[in-house]
């Protein structure tokens, strides 16, 4: 047992050096040898000691997330986006503290500055020196329990010296270098580091979480009788207990010094291997902060300063055109490589040819490029044309199959849906996507391979494949072929809502598909529905109703649906829930919500509510998250009740609110 404990202590130290300090003291071979020795001892003795790293990486597949109520509330932060706004916040804090000094003995006012990370907030619960729970922030009151997922983050300690009860807040992140390596070695690339971290921790399969190799930085602690009295001491406490803490933080006593630190962070942020989008400023003394109190949503003793989007100049070298699932042809700008936000950018999306004309773009012109954190770069317009610019010609034929293009509104379309390869690949990839038929392993690369080597021309053809057919594909071995075959077969009985998403009906996304499935229950009933009947469903207007009718009366679609049915693809009929406490309510969601919007919508619909995308006189109430915009304004104009996200648990418990 002594040798096992010594190995655990040693490996935990090495994990901290590697994942937190980025300064490993041993080679991979030495680490692996110690890890393998520990596993061997555990197998021989049948004992796994608490805190063993062999039990931290998880292999279990969970079937759902449990709800977890935080002991202490997790507030979000109010935001400032310019120097004047931040200075006003500091001056207000000074006035409030001066007022408090009339009745309280408080130290001189000081502030701490920290990087604002752009990942997923997690709440870690410790008791008796053990990590006993981990959860997402959720509503700030209730989150989702994700302890098995968090155990895969090797930098988070599972045992600590402090034995009191406390909750530690941290930000889970994926390093940009880790993201680049992952995308270079996997068929399906991850979109960005923020989504990669959030998706990993909210994945029921902890093997996927582990493969993302997440890190975390801790920055807050809540509990009773904690052994520190300031933010500065809080960080020292975290470090002394082995928690991963970002190396930068400063303590300042006036606005001039505070702004100087913000400028330093602004200059340094693009050199980091993680996403940051601002600075967090906190009153250093915790007693002062507590006396300052909080609003319903924000503590008054802390604020987030958000960086503005960066704008640079570069040359527009070329425009390339791509064909999507629906046949829409979209232009992409090819740029002279330029560094923006710590990333070298060479591409930017252009919406359509009208967008090109409106911005006055030409090949060889210098353009303004804007990028906000890891958002796709956007060309704002032309700085100067220059002497050697060339006009961007509007396409007349498909760049892939060379069929003549058709103009529909501001967009151009290729109508050759039967043999235009990019359309076929995109359609098959969409059909197999997670929100649709959820065929694991059918990536864009695999779809292209199936078209090329198996001559598939319709999604129904997927269900004609056998393991032997897949084994014959380039790069496929027995396990990969069997896994894909099993995934295809397992998708035959998906719920009707997912099947409707998979079909790719114009104007029908996840929400509308769910509403249609809840209303009609079976595919046959939906196929028979007329336009007028369809418009009776909230959020389905005449245009979408017409698109649905046109889709189901198309001969090619009808033939494909018949073929799917003959091959055993029968979508599961939508069951009517027995308990529908929110029956008849029309609800609108707006702003940034802590609970995944899709999951919240599905939960509300399951309880009988109708969730729509726009506010009207028929809306019963609005649930507003952070940064709510025009929908909130419209609700206020119409006198429609607005509730903050804190009301969601009561709503899901069946309380109608109005």
mmCIF file with all atom_site columns, C-alpha atoms in Angstrom, residues 201-398:
data_model
loop_
_atom_site.group_PDB
_atom_site.id
_atom_site.type_symbol
_atom_site.label_atom_id
_atom_site.label_alt_id
_atom_site.label_comp_id
_atom_site.label_asym_id
_atom_site.label_entity_id
_atom_site.label_seq_id
_atom_site.pdbx_PDB_ins_code
_atom_site.Cartn_x
_atom_site.Cartn_y
_atom_site.Cartn_z
_atom_site.occupancy
_atom_site.B_iso_or_equiv
_atom_site.pdbx_formal_charge
_atom_site.auth_seq_id
_atom_site.auth_comp_id
_atom_site.auth_asym_id
_atom_site.auth_atom_id
_atom_site.pdbx_PDB_model_num
ATOM 1   C CA . UNK A 1 201 ? -17.981 17.820 -20.337 1.00 0.00 ? 201 UNK A CA 1
ATOM 2   C CA . UNK A 1 202 ? -21.589 17.460 -21.415 1.00 0.00 ? 202 UNK A CA 1
ATOM 3   C CA . UNK A 1 203 ? -20.953 14.163 -23.193 1.00 0.00 ? 203 UNK A CA 1
ATOM 4   C CA . UNK A 1 204 ? -22.287 11.054 -21.488 1.00 0.00 ? 204 UNK A CA 1
ATOM 5   C CA . UNK A 1 205 ? -19.381 8.998  -22.823 1.00 0.00 ? 205 UNK A CA 1
ATOM 6   C CA . UNK A 1 206 ? -16.407 9.850  -20.593 1.00 0.00 ? 206 UNK A CA 1
ATOM 7   C CA . UNK A 1 207 ? -14.030 8.283  -23.105 1.00 0.00 ? 207 UNK A CA 1
ATOM 8   C CA . UNK A 1 208 ? -14.823 11.186 -25.428 1.00 0.00 ? 208 UNK A CA 1
ATOM 9   C CA . UNK A 1 209 ? -14.280 13.650 -22.571 1.00 0.00 ? 209 UNK A CA 1
ATOM 10  C CA . UNK A 1 210 ? -10.897 12.100 -21.816 1.00 0.00 ? 210 UNK A CA 1
ATOM 11  C CA . UNK A 1 211 ? -9.832  12.274 -25.481 1.00 0.00 ? 211 UNK A CA 1
ATOM 12  C CA . UNK A 1 212 ? -10.251 16.084 -25.459 1.00 0.00 ? 212 UNK A CA 1
ATOM 13  C CA . UNK A 1 213 ? -7.486  16.437 -22.797 1.00 0.00 ? 213 UNK A CA 1
ATOM 14  C CA . UNK A 1 214 ? -9.072  19.394 -21.042 1.00 0.00 ? 214 UNK A CA 1
ATOM 15  C CA . UNK A 1 215 ? -7.394  21.630 -18.483 1.00 0.00 ? 215 UNK A CA 1
ATOM 16  C CA . UNK A 1 216 ? -8.954  23.874 -15.832 1.00 0.00 ? 216 UNK A CA 1
ATOM 17  C CA . UNK A 1 217 ? -8.132  27.017 -13.866 1.00 0.00 ? 217 UNK A CA 1
ATOM 18  C CA . UNK A 1 218 ? -9.714  27.670 -10.457 1.00 0.00 ? 218 UNK A CA 1
ATOM 19  C CA . UNK A 1 219 ? -10.570 31.202 -9.335  1.00 0.00 ? 219 UNK A CA 1
ATOM 20  C CA . UNK A 1 220 ? -13.257 31.228 -6.607  1.00 0.00 ? 220 UNK A CA 1
ATOM 21  C CA . UNK A 1 221 ? -14.121 29.378 -3.394  1.00 0.00 ? 221 UNK A CA 1
ATOM 22  C CA . UNK A 1 222 ? -17.338 29.409 -1.355  1.00 0.00 ? 222 UNK A CA 1
ATOM 23  C CA . UNK A 1 223 ? -17.857 27.872 2.066   1.00 0.00 ? 223 UNK A CA 1
ATOM 24  C CA . UNK A 1 224 ? -18.120 28.551 5.795   1.00 0.00 ? 224 UNK A CA 1
ATOM 25  C CA . UNK A 1 225 ? -15.188 29.700 7.986   1.00 0.00 ? 225 UNK A CA 1
ATOM 26  C CA . UNK A 1 226 ? -12.699 29.574 5.129   1.00 0.00 ? 226 UNK A CA 1
ATOM 27  C CA . UNK A 1 227 ? -9.054  30.296 6.081   1.00 0.00 ? 227 UNK A CA 1
ATOM 28  C CA . UNK A 1 228 ? -8.572  33.448 3.989   1.00 0.00 ? 228 UNK A CA 1
ATOM 29  C CA . UNK A 1 229 ? -10.002 36.954 3.866   1.00 0.00 ? 229 UNK A CA 1
ATOM 30  C CA . UNK A 1 230 ? -9.098  38.308 0.425   1.00 0.00 ? 230 UNK A CA 1
ATOM 31  C CA . UNK A 1 231 ? -8.962  37.266 -3.214  1.00 0.00 ? 231 UNK A CA 1
ATOM 32  C CA . UNK A 1 232 ? -5.170  37.397 -3.020  1.00 0.00 ? 232 UNK A CA 1
ATOM 33  C CA . UNK A 1 233 ? -5.152  34.984 -0.069  1.00 0.00 ? 233 UNK A CA 1
ATOM 34  C CA . UNK A 1 234 ? -7.783  32.828 -1.821  1.00 0.00 ? 234 UNK A CA 1
ATOM 35  C CA . UNK A 1 235 ? -5.375  32.152 -4.684  1.00 0.00 ? 235 UNK A CA 1
ATOM 36  C CA . UNK A 1 236 ? -2.606  31.260 -2.223  1.00 0.00 ? 236 UNK A CA 1
ATOM 37  C CA . UNK A 1 237 ? -5.020  28.841 -0.521  1.00 0.00 ? 237 UNK A CA 1
ATOM 38  C CA . UNK A 1 238 ? -5.895  27.216 -3.852  1.00 0.00 ? 238 UNK A CA 1
ATOM 39  C CA . UNK A 1 239 ? -2.231  26.796 -4.784  1.00 0.00 ? 239 UNK A CA 1
ATOM 40  C CA . UNK A 1 240 ? -1.326  25.334 -1.394  1.00 0.00 ? 240 UNK A CA 1
ATOM 41  C CA . UNK A 1 241 ? -3.998  22.659 -1.911  1.00 0.00 ? 241 UNK A CA 1
ATOM 42  C CA . UNK A 1 242 ? -2.794  21.709 -5.377  1.00 0.00 ? 242 UNK A CA 1
ATOM 43  C CA . UNK A 1 243 ? -5.493  23.420 -7.432  1.00 0.00 ? 243 UNK A CA 1
ATOM 44  C CA . UNK A 1 244 ? -4.603  24.631 -10.942 1.00 0.00 ? 244 UNK A CA 1
ATOM 45  C CA . UNK A 1 245 ? -4.410  28.438 -10.849 1.00 0.00 ? 245 UNK A CA 1
ATOM 46  C CA . UNK A 1 246 ? -3.486  30.674 -13.775 1.00 0.00 ? 246 UNK A CA 1
ATOM 47  C CA . UNK A 1 247 ? -0.097  32.281 -13.018 1.00 0.00 ? 247 UNK A CA 1
ATOM 48  C CA . UNK A 1 248 ? -1.235  35.860 -13.680 1.00 0.00 ? 248 UNK A CA 1
ATOM 49  C CA . UNK A 1 249 ? -3.147  37.987 -11.165 1.00 0.00 ? 249 UNK A CA 1
ATOM 50  C CA . UNK A 1 250 ? -2.435  41.474 -9.853  1.00 0.00 ? 250 UNK A CA 1
ATOM 51  C CA . UNK A 1 251 ? -3.584  43.626 -6.957  1.00 0.00 ? 251 UNK A CA 1
ATOM 52  C CA . UNK A 1 252 ? -4.047  47.345 -7.625  1.00 0.00 ? 252 UNK A CA 1
ATOM 53  C CA . UNK A 1 253 ? -5.317  50.273 -5.576  1.00 0.00 ? 253 UNK A CA 1
ATOM 54  C CA . UNK A 1 254 ? -6.405  52.854 -8.167  1.00 0.00 ? 254 UNK A CA 1
ATOM 55  C CA . UNK A 1 255 ? -8.000  53.044 -11.595 1.00 0.00 ? 255 UNK A CA 1
ATOM 56  C CA . UNK A 1 256 ? -4.820  54.148 -13.365 1.00 0.00 ? 256 UNK A CA 1
ATOM 57  C CA . UNK A 1 257 ? -2.979  50.999 -12.247 1.00 0.00 ? 257 UNK A CA 1
ATOM 58  C CA . UNK A 1 258 ? -6.040  48.898 -13.028 1.00 0.00 ? 258 UNK A CA 1
ATOM 59  C CA . UNK A 1 259 ? -6.223  50.180 -16.599 1.00 0.00 ? 259 UNK A CA 1
ATOM 60  C CA . UNK A 1 260 ? -2.485  49.606 -17.020 1.00 0.00 ? 260 UNK A CA 1
ATOM 61  C CA . UNK A 1 261 ? -2.986  45.924 -16.136 1.00 0.00 ? 261 UNK A CA 1
ATOM 62  C CA . UNK A 1 262 ? -5.873  45.642 -18.596 1.00 0.00 ? 262 UNK A CA 1
ATOM 63  C CA . UNK A 1 263 ? -3.662  46.985 -21.376 1.00 0.00 ? 263 UNK A CA 1
ATOM 64  C CA . UNK A 1 264 ? -0.963  44.446 -20.465 1.00 0.00 ? 264 UNK A CA 1
ATOM 65  C CA . UNK A 1 265 ? -3.497  41.624 -20.636 1.00 0.00 ? 265 UNK A CA 1
ATOM 66  C CA . UNK A 1 266 ? -4.830  42.939 -23.939 1.00 0.00 ? 266 UNK A CA 1
ATOM 67  C CA . UNK A 1 267 ? -1.304  42.838 -25.388 1.00 0.00 ? 267 UNK A CA 1
ATOM 68  C CA . UNK A 1 268 ? -0.467  39.401 -23.978 1.00 0.00 ? 268 UNK A CA 1
ATOM 69  C CA . UNK A 1 269 ? -3.717  37.497 -24.539 1.00 0.00 ? 269 UNK A CA 1
ATOM 70  C CA . UNK A 1 270 ? -2.931  36.535 -28.140 1.00 0.00 ? 270 UNK A CA 1
ATOM 71  C CA . UNK A 1 271 ? 0.279   34.808 -27.067 1.00 0.00 ? 271 UNK A CA 1
ATOM 72  C CA . UNK A 1 272 ? -1.606  32.357 -24.835 1.00 0.00 ? 272 UNK A CA 1
ATOM 73  C CA . UNK A 1 273 ? -2.526  28.772 -25.671 1.00 0.00 ? 273 UNK A CA 1
ATOM 74  C CA . UNK A 1 274 ? -6.073  29.262 -24.351 1.00 0.00 ? 274 UNK A CA 1
ATOM 75  C CA . UNK A 1 275 ? -9.070  31.418 -25.244 1.00 0.00 ? 275 UNK A CA 1
ATOM 76  C CA . UNK A 1 276 ? -9.579  34.573 -23.188 1.00 0.00 ? 276 UNK A CA 1
ATOM 77  C CA . UNK A 1 277 ? -12.063 37.338 -23.886 1.00 0.00 ? 277 UNK A CA 1
ATOM 78  C CA . UNK A 1 278 ? -11.503 39.906 -21.175 1.00 0.00 ? 278 UNK A CA 1
ATOM 79  C CA . UNK A 1 279 ? -10.451 40.724 -17.624 1.00 0.00 ? 279 UNK A CA 1
ATOM 80  C CA . UNK A 1 280 ? -12.244 40.002 -14.343 1.00 0.00 ? 280 UNK A CA 1
ATOM 81  C CA . UNK A 1 281 ? -11.928 42.759 -11.737 1.00 0.00 ? 281 UNK A CA 1
ATOM 82  C CA . UNK A 1 282 ? -12.820 42.003 -8.109  1.00 0.00 ? 282 UNK A CA 1
ATOM 83  C CA . UNK A 1 283 ? -12.752 43.935 -4.858  1.00 0.00 ? 283 UNK A CA 1
ATOM 84  C CA . UNK A 1 284 ? -9.882  42.174 -3.083  1.00 0.00 ? 284 UNK A CA 1
ATOM 85  C CA . UNK A 1 285 ? -11.230 42.145 0.482   1.00 0.00 ? 285 UNK A CA 1
ATOM 86  C CA . UNK A 1 286 ? -13.929 39.483 0.810   1.00 0.00 ? 286 UNK A CA 1
ATOM 87  C CA . UNK A 1 287 ? -15.703 41.131 3.742   1.00 0.00 ? 287 UNK A CA 1
ATOM 88  C CA . UNK A 1 288 ? -15.996 44.372 1.764   1.00 0.00 ? 288 UNK A CA 1
ATOM 89  C CA . UNK A 1 289 ? -17.326 42.431 -1.198  1.00 0.00 ? 289 UNK A CA 1
ATOM 90  C CA . UNK A 1 290 ? -19.902 40.690 0.978   1.00 0.00 ? 290 UNK A CA 1
ATOM 91  C CA . UNK A 1 291 ? -21.102 44.011 2.431   1.00 0.00 ? 291 UNK A CA 1
ATOM 92  C CA . UNK A 1 292 ? -21.477 45.408 -1.094  1.00 0.00 ? 292 UNK A CA 1
ATOM 93  C CA . UNK A 1 293 ? -24.062 42.696 -1.765  1.00 0.00 ? 293 UNK A CA 1
ATOM 94  C CA . UNK A 1 294 ? -25.519 41.716 -5.113  1.00 0.00 ? 294 UNK A CA 1
ATOM 95  C CA . UNK A 1 295 ? -28.450 42.228 -7.445  1.00 0.00 ? 295 UNK A CA 1
ATOM 96  C CA . UNK A 1 296 ? -30.657 39.334 -8.591  1.00 0.00 ? 296 UNK A CA 1
ATOM 97  C CA . UNK A 1 297 ? -27.983 38.407 -11.122 1.00 0.00 ? 297 UNK A CA 1
ATOM 98  C CA . UNK A 1 298 ? -24.658 40.102 -10.339 1.00 0.00 ? 298 UNK A CA 1
ATOM 99  C CA . UNK A 1 299 ? -22.375 40.673 -7.337  1.00 0.00 ? 299 UNK A CA 1
ATOM 100 C CA . UNK A 1 300 ? -21.649 44.390 -6.888  1.00 0.00 ? 300 UNK A CA 1
ATOM 101 C CA . UNK A 1 301 ? -18.042 43.736 -5.908  1.00 0.00 ? 301 UNK A CA 1
ATOM 102 C CA . UNK A 1 302 ? -16.883 42.235 -9.213  1.00 0.00 ? 302 UNK A CA 1
ATOM 103 C CA . UNK A 1 303 ? -17.199 43.016 -12.910 1.00 0.00 ? 303 UNK A CA 1
ATOM 104 C CA . UNK A 1 304 ? -15.977 41.646 -16.256 1.00 0.00 ? 304 UNK A CA 1
ATOM 105 C CA . UNK A 1 305 ? -14.242 43.884 -18.776 1.00 0.00 ? 305 UNK A CA 1
ATOM 106 C CA . UNK A 1 306 ? -14.839 42.440 -22.262 1.00 0.00 ? 306 UNK A CA 1
ATOM 107 C CA . UNK A 1 307 ? -12.387 43.088 -25.081 1.00 0.00 ? 307 UNK A CA 1
ATOM 108 C CA . UNK A 1 308 ? -13.752 44.524 -28.287 1.00 0.00 ? 308 UNK A CA 1
ATOM 109 C CA . UNK A 1 309 ? -13.467 42.647 -31.577 1.00 0.00 ? 309 UNK A CA 1
ATOM 110 C CA . UNK A 1 310 ? -10.115 43.108 -33.316 1.00 0.00 ? 310 UNK A CA 1
ATOM 111 C CA . UNK A 1 311 ? -9.932  44.707 -36.765 1.00 0.00 ? 311 UNK A CA 1
ATOM 112 C CA . UNK A 1 312 ? -6.955  44.344 -39.126 1.00 0.00 ? 312 UNK A CA 1
ATOM 113 C CA . UNK A 1 313 ? -6.172  45.031 -42.778 1.00 0.00 ? 313 UNK A CA 1
ATOM 114 C CA . UNK A 1 314 ? -5.218  42.406 -45.345 1.00 0.00 ? 314 UNK A CA 1
ATOM 115 C CA . UNK A 1 315 ? -5.466  41.708 -49.069 1.00 0.00 ? 315 UNK A CA 1
ATOM 116 C CA . UNK A 1 316 ? -8.339  39.840 -50.720 1.00 0.00 ? 316 UNK A CA 1
ATOM 117 C CA . UNK A 1 317 ? -6.487  37.391 -52.986 1.00 0.00 ? 317 UNK A CA 1
ATOM 118 C CA . UNK A 1 318 ? -9.288  35.217 -54.338 1.00 0.00 ? 318 UNK A CA 1
ATOM 119 C CA . UNK A 1 319 ? -12.880 34.047 -53.927 1.00 0.00 ? 319 UNK A CA 1
ATOM 120 C CA . UNK A 1 320 ? -13.744 30.349 -54.010 1.00 0.00 ? 320 UNK A CA 1
ATOM 121 C CA . UNK A 1 321 ? -17.279 28.943 -54.250 1.00 0.00 ? 321 UNK A CA 1
ATOM 122 C CA . UNK A 1 322 ? -18.723 25.920 -52.455 1.00 0.00 ? 322 UNK A CA 1
ATOM 123 C CA . UNK A 1 323 ? -21.980 23.988 -52.827 1.00 0.00 ? 323 UNK A CA 1
ATOM 124 C CA . UNK A 1 324 ? -24.009 23.077 -49.740 1.00 0.00 ? 324 UNK A CA 1
ATOM 125 C CA . UNK A 1 325 ? -26.589 20.408 -48.889 1.00 0.00 ? 325 UNK A CA 1
ATOM 126 C CA . UNK A 1 326 ? -29.486 22.372 -50.378 1.00 0.00 ? 326 UNK A CA 1
ATOM 127 C CA . UNK A 1 327 ? -27.541 23.294 -53.517 1.00 0.00 ? 327 UNK A CA 1
ATOM 128 C CA . UNK A 1 328 ? -26.872 26.835 -52.319 1.00 0.00 ? 328 UNK A CA 1
ATOM 129 C CA . UNK A 1 329 ? -23.608 28.208 -53.700 1.00 0.00 ? 329 UNK A CA 1
ATOM 130 C CA . UNK A 1 330 ? -21.647 30.269 -51.153 1.00 0.00 ? 330 UNK A CA 1
ATOM 131 C CA . UNK A 1 331 ? -18.499 32.371 -51.716 1.00 0.00 ? 331 UNK A CA 1
ATOM 132 C CA . UNK A 1 332 ? -15.482 32.272 -49.375 1.00 0.00 ? 332 UNK A CA 1
ATOM 133 C CA . UNK A 1 333 ? -12.773 34.942 -49.343 1.00 0.00 ? 333 UNK A CA 1
ATOM 134 C CA . UNK A 1 334 ? -9.137  33.826 -49.636 1.00 0.00 ? 334 UNK A CA 1
ATOM 135 C CA . UNK A 1 335 ? -6.933  36.362 -47.839 1.00 0.00 ? 335 UNK A CA 1
ATOM 136 C CA . UNK A 1 336 ? -3.257  37.145 -47.485 1.00 0.00 ? 336 UNK A CA 1
ATOM 137 C CA . UNK A 1 337 ? -2.337  35.450 -44.187 1.00 0.00 ? 337 UNK A CA 1
ATOM 138 C CA . UNK A 1 338 ? -2.828  37.875 -41.299 1.00 0.00 ? 338 UNK A CA 1
ATOM 139 C CA . UNK A 1 339 ? -2.538  37.440 -37.531 1.00 0.00 ? 339 UNK A CA 1
ATOM 140 C CA . UNK A 1 340 ? -5.656  38.386 -35.604 1.00 0.00 ? 340 UNK A CA 1
ATOM 141 C CA . UNK A 1 341 ? -6.460  37.303 -32.085 1.00 0.00 ? 341 UNK A CA 1
ATOM 142 C CA . UNK A 1 342 ? -3.343  35.118 -31.992 1.00 0.00 ? 342 UNK A CA 1
ATOM 143 C CA . UNK A 1 343 ? -4.556  33.093 -34.980 1.00 0.00 ? 343 UNK A CA 1
ATOM 144 C CA . UNK A 1 344 ? -3.345  33.246 -38.566 1.00 0.00 ? 344 UNK A CA 1
ATOM 145 C CA . UNK A 1 345 ? -6.419  33.854 -40.720 1.00 0.00 ? 345 UNK A CA 1
ATOM 146 C CA . UNK A 1 346 ? -6.573  33.068 -44.450 1.00 0.00 ? 346 UNK A CA 1
ATOM 147 C CA . UNK A 1 347 ? -10.320 32.602 -44.989 1.00 0.00 ? 347 UNK A CA 1
ATOM 148 C CA . UNK A 1 348 ? -13.471 34.615 -44.344 1.00 0.00 ? 348 UNK A CA 1
ATOM 149 C CA . UNK A 1 349 ? -17.093 33.835 -45.154 1.00 0.00 ? 349 UNK A CA 1
ATOM 150 C CA . UNK A 1 350 ? -19.001 35.939 -47.670 1.00 0.00 ? 350 UNK A CA 1
ATOM 151 C CA . UNK A 1 351 ? -22.760 35.449 -47.649 1.00 0.00 ? 351 UNK A CA 1
ATOM 152 C CA . UNK A 1 352 ? -23.559 35.780 -51.348 1.00 0.00 ? 352 UNK A CA 1
ATOM 153 C CA . UNK A 1 353 ? -22.696 37.806 -54.437 1.00 0.00 ? 353 UNK A CA 1
ATOM 154 C CA . UNK A 1 354 ? -24.906 40.671 -53.239 1.00 0.00 ? 354 UNK A CA 1
ATOM 155 C CA . UNK A 1 355 ? -22.733 40.823 -50.096 1.00 0.00 ? 355 UNK A CA 1
ATOM 156 C CA . UNK A 1 356 ? -19.650 41.106 -52.317 1.00 0.00 ? 356 UNK A CA 1
ATOM 157 C CA . UNK A 1 357 ? -21.191 43.979 -54.290 1.00 0.00 ? 357 UNK A CA 1
ATOM 158 C CA . UNK A 1 358 ? -22.486 45.778 -51.193 1.00 0.00 ? 358 UNK A CA 1
ATOM 159 C CA . UNK A 1 359 ? -19.040 45.767 -49.593 1.00 0.00 ? 359 UNK A CA 1
ATOM 160 C CA . UNK A 1 360 ? -17.374 46.909 -52.827 1.00 0.00 ? 360 UNK A CA 1
ATOM 161 C CA . UNK A 1 361 ? -14.952 43.988 -52.847 1.00 0.00 ? 361 UNK A CA 1
ATOM 162 C CA . UNK A 1 362 ? -12.449 43.290 -55.602 1.00 0.00 ? 362 UNK A CA 1
ATOM 163 C CA . UNK A 1 363 ? -9.550  40.866 -56.009 1.00 0.00 ? 363 UNK A CA 1
ATOM 164 C CA . UNK A 1 364 ? -6.302  42.515 -54.916 1.00 0.00 ? 364 UNK A CA 1
ATOM 165 C CA . UNK A 1 365 ? -8.081  45.118 -52.765 1.00 0.00 ? 365 UNK A CA 1
ATOM 166 C CA . UNK A 1 366 ? -7.114  45.833 -49.155 1.00 0.00 ? 366 UNK A CA 1
ATOM 167 C CA . UNK A 1 367 ? -9.996  44.982 -46.826 1.00 0.00 ? 367 UNK A CA 1
ATOM 168 C CA . UNK A 1 368 ? -10.922 45.420 -43.167 1.00 0.00 ? 368 UNK A CA 1
ATOM 169 C CA . UNK A 1 369 ? -11.218 42.077 -41.343 1.00 0.00 ? 369 UNK A CA 1
ATOM 170 C CA . UNK A 1 370 ? -12.883 41.662 -37.946 1.00 0.00 ? 370 UNK A CA 1
ATOM 171 C CA . UNK A 1 371 ? -12.632 38.686 -35.629 1.00 0.00 ? 371 UNK A CA 1
ATOM 172 C CA . UNK A 1 372 ? -14.097 38.443 -32.131 1.00 0.00 ? 372 UNK A CA 1
ATOM 173 C CA . UNK A 1 373 ? -12.307 35.741 -30.134 1.00 0.00 ? 373 UNK A CA 1
ATOM 174 C CA . UNK A 1 374 ? -12.866 32.450 -32.041 1.00 0.00 ? 374 UNK A CA 1
ATOM 175 C CA . UNK A 1 375 ? -15.822 33.670 -34.073 1.00 0.00 ? 375 UNK A CA 1
ATOM 176 C CA . UNK A 1 376 ? -15.505 33.211 -37.862 1.00 0.00 ? 376 UNK A CA 1
ATOM 177 C CA . UNK A 1 377 ? -13.735 36.282 -39.338 1.00 0.00 ? 377 UNK A CA 1
ATOM 178 C CA . UNK A 1 378 ? -15.870 38.805 -41.211 1.00 0.00 ? 378 UNK A CA 1
ATOM 179 C CA . UNK A 1 379 ? -14.867 41.212 -43.976 1.00 0.00 ? 379 UNK A CA 1
ATOM 180 C CA . UNK A 1 380 ? -16.302 44.626 -43.133 1.00 0.00 ? 380 UNK A CA 1
ATOM 181 C CA . UNK A 1 381 ? -15.465 46.364 -46.399 1.00 0.00 ? 381 UNK A CA 1
ATOM 182 C CA . UNK A 1 382 ? -12.751 47.727 -48.658 1.00 0.00 ? 382 UNK A CA 1
ATOM 183 C CA . UNK A 1 383 ? -10.050 50.067 -47.338 1.00 0.00 ? 383 UNK A CA 1
ATOM 184 C CA . UNK A 1 384 ? -8.657  50.903 -50.765 1.00 0.00 ? 384 UNK A CA 1
ATOM 185 C CA . UNK A 1 385 ? -8.951  49.389 -54.217 1.00 0.00 ? 385 UNK A CA 1
ATOM 186 C CA . UNK A 1 386 ? -5.347  49.812 -55.321 1.00 0.00 ? 386 UNK A CA 1
ATOM 187 C CA . UNK A 1 387 ? -4.116  50.006 -58.889 1.00 0.00 ? 387 UNK A CA 1
ATOM 188 C CA . UNK A 1 388 ? -4.178  46.318 -59.780 1.00 0.00 ? 388 UNK A CA 1
ATOM 189 C CA . UNK A 1 389 ? -7.572  45.148 -58.529 1.00 0.00 ? 389 UNK A CA 1
ATOM 190 C CA . UNK A 1 390 ? -9.778  42.849 -60.581 1.00 0.00 ? 390 UNK A CA 1
ATOM 191 C CA . UNK A 1 391 ? -13.564 42.501 -60.402 1.00 0.00 ? 391 UNK A CA 1
ATOM 192 C CA . UNK A 1 392 ? -15.129 39.404 -58.813 1.00 0.00 ? 392 UNK A CA 1
ATOM 193 C CA . UNK A 1 393 ? -17.245 37.726 -61.469 1.00 0.00 ? 393 UNK A CA 1
ATOM 194 C CA . UNK A 1 394 ? -20.659 36.331 -60.621 1.00 0.00 ? 394 UNK A CA 1
ATOM 195 C CA . UNK A 1 395 ? -20.947 32.590 -61.279 1.00 0.00 ? 395 UNK A CA 1
ATOM 196 C CA . UNK A 1 396 ? -23.340 31.275 -63.915 1.00 0.00 ? 396 UNK A CA 1
ATOM 197 C CA . UNK A 1 397 ? -22.622 27.535 -63.488 1.00 0.00 ? 397 UNK A CA 1
ATOM 198 C CA . UNK A 1 398 ? -22.068 25.194 -60.530 1.00 0.00 ? 398 UNK A CA 1
#
